[in-house]
PDB file of C-alpha atoms and ligand atoms in Angstrom:
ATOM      1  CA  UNK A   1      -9.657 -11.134 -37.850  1.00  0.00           C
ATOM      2  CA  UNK A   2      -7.444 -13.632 -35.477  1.00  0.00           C
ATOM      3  CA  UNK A   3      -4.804 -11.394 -35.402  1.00  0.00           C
ATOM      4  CA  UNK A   4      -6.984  -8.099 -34.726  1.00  0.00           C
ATOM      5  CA  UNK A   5      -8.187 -10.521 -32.142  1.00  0.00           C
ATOM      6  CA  UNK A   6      -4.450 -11.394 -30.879  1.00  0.00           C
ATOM      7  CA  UNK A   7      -3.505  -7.440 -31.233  1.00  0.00           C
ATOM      8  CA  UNK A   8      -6.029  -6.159 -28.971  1.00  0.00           C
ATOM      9  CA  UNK A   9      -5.243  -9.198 -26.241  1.00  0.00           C
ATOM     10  CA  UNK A  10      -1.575  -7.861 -26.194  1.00  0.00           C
ATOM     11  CA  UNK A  11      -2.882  -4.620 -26.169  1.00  0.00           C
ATOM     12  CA  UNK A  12      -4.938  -5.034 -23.006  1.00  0.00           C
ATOM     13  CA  UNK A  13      -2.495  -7.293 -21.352  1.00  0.00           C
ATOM     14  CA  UNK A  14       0.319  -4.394 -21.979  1.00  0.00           C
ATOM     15  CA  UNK A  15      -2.487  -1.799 -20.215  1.00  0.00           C
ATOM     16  CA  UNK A  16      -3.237  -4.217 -17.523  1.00  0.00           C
ATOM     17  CA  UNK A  17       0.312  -4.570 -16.833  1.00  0.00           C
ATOM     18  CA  UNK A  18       1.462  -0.817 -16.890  1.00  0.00           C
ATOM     19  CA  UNK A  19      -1.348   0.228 -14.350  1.00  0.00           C
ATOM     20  CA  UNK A  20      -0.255  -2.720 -11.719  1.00  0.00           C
ATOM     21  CA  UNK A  21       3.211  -1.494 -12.698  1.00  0.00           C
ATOM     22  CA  UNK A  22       1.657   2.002 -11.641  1.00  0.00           C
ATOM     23  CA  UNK A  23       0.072   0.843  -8.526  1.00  0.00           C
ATOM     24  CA  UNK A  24       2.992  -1.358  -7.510  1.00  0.00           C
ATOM     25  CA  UNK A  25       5.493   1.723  -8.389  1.00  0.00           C
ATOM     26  CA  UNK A  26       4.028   3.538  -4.844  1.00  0.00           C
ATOM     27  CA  UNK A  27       4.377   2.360  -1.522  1.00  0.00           C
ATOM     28  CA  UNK A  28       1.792   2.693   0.732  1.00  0.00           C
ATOM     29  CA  UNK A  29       1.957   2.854   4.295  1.00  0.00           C
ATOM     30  CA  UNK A  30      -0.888   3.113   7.309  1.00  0.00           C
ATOM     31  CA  UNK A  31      -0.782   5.959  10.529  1.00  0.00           C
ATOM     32  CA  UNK A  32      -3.534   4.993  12.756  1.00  0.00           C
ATOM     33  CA  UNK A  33      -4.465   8.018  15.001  1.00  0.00           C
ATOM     34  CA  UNK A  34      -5.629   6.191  18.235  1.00  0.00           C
ATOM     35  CA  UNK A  35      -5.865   7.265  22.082  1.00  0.00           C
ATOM     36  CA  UNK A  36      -4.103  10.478  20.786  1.00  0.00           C
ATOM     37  CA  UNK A  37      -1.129   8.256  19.926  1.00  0.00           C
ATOM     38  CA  UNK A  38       0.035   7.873  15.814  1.00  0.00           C
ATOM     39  CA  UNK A  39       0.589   3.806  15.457  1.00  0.00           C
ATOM     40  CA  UNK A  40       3.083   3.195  14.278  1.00  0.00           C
ATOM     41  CA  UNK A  41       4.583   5.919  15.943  1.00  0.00           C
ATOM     42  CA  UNK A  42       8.159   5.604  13.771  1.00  0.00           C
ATOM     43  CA  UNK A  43       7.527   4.638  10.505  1.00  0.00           C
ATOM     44  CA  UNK A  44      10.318   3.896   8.158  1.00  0.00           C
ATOM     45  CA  UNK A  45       9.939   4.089   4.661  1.00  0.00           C
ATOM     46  CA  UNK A  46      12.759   3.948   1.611  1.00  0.00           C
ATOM     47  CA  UNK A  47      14.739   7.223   0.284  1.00  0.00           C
ATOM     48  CA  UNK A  48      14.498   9.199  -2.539  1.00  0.00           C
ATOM     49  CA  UNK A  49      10.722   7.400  -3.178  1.00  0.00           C
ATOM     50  CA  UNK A  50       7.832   8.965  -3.426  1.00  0.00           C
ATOM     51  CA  UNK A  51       5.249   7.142  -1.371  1.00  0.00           C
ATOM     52  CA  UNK A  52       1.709   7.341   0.546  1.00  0.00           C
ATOM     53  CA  UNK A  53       0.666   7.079   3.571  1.00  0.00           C
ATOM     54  CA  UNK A  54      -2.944   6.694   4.726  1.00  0.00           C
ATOM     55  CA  UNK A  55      -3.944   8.281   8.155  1.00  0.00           C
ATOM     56  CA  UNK A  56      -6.753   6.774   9.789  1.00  0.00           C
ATOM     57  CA  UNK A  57      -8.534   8.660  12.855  1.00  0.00           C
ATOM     58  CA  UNK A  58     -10.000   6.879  15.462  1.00  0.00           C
ATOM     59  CA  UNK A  59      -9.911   9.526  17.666  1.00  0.00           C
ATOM     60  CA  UNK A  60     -13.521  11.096  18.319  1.00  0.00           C
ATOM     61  CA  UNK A  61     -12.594  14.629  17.286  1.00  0.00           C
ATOM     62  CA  UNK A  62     -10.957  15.971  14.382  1.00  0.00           C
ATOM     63  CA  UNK A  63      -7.024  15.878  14.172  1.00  0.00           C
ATOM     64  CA  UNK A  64      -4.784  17.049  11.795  1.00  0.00           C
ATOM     65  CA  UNK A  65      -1.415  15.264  10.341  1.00  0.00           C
ATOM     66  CA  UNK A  66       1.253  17.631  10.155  1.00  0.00           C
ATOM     67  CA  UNK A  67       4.794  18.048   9.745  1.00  0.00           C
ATOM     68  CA  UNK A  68       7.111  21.070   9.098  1.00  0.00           C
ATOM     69  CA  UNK A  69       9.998  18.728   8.786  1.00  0.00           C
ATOM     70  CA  UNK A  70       8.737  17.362   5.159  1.00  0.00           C
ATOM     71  CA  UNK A  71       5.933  20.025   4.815  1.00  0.00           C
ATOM     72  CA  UNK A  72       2.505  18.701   4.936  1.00  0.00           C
ATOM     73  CA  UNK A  73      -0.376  19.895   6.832  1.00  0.00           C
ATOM     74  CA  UNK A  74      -4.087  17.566   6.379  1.00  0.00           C
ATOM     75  CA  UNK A  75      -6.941  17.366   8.856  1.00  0.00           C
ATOM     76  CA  UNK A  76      -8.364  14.210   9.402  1.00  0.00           C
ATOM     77  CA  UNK A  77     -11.697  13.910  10.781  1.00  0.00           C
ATOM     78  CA  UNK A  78     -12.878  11.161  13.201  1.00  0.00           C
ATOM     79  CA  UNK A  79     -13.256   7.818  11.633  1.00  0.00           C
ATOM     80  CA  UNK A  80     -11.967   8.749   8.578  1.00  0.00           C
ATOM     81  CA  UNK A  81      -8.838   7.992   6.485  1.00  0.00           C
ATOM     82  CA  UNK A  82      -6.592  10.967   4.363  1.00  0.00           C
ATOM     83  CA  UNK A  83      -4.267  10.124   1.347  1.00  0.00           C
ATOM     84  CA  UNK A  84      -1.298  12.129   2.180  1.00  0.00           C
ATOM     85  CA  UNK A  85       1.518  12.158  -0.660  1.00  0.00           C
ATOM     86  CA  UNK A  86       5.319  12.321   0.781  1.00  0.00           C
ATOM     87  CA  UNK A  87       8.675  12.265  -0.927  1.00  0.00           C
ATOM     88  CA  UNK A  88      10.829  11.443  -2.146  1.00  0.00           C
ATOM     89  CA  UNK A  89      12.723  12.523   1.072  1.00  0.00           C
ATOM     90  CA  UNK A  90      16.843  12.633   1.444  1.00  0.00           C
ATOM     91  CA  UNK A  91      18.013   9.627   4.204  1.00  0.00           C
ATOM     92  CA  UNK A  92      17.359  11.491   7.932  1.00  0.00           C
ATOM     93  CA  UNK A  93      14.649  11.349  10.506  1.00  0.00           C
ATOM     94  CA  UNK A  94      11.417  13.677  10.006  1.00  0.00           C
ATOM     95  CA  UNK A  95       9.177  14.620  13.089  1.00  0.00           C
ATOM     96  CA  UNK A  96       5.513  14.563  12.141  1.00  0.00           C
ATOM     97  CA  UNK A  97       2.663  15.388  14.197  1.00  0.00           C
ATOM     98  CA  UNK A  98      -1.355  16.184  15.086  1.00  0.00           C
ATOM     99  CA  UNK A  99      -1.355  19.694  15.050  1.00  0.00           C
ATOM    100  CA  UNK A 100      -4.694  19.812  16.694  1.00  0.00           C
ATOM    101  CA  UNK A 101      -2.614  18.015  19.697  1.00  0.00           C
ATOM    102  CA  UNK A 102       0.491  18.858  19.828  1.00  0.00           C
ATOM    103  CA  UNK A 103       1.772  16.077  22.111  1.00  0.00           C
ATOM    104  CA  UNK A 104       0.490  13.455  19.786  1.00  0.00           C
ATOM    105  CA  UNK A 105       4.043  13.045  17.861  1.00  0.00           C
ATOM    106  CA  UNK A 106       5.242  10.268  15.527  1.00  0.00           C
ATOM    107  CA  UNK A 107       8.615  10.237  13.552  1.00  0.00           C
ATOM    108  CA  UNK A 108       9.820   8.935   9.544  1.00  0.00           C
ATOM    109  CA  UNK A 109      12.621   7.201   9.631  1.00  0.00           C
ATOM    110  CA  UNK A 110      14.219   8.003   5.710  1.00  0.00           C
ATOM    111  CA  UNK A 111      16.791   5.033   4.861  1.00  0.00           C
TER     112      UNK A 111
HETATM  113 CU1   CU B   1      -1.657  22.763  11.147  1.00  0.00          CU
END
């Protein structure tokens, strides 16, 4: 019985550990869509990692995140956030931007 006990404690530690290990394995950064300006507006994340970035609007109409350079297209609506899923990218700089307004421009720097 102890050592059922003591197997299912590794057990669970092991699964505790693998899904930080998971979580941990993804970097995560934040776009904040504000006065029609993407803050940061150059955001530099590592190469050859896939990674996340949230984009938050607090714009009061819908935008959308785009970018041809590393091929992602997501509307955002106001006062929301959007899980968008990049990578893993080659070193180089990638122009993103809100499609909805196309002067509203931000850039990944890949290094
Ligand atoms: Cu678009």
């Amino acid at each position: 019985m102890r050592r059922l006990i003591l197997s299912m404690i590794v057990v669970l530690a092991g699964a505790g550990a693998a899904t930080s290990a998971l979580a941990g394995a993804m970097p995560e950064y934040k776009l904040v869509l504000q006065d029609h300006k993407f803050a940061p507006a150059t955001l530099k994340v590592p190469a050859n990692t896939k990674f996340r970035v949230l984009v938050t609007n607090r714009n009061a109409v819908p935008s959308e995140f785009e970018s041809s350079d590393f091929n992602r297209e997501k509307i955002v609506l106001p006062d929301s956030t959007v899980t968008v899923f990049i990578g893993p990218l080659a070193k180089g700089t990638y122009k993103f931007f809100d499609d909805f307004h196309q002067a509203t421009t931000g850039v990944l720097v890949v290094e």
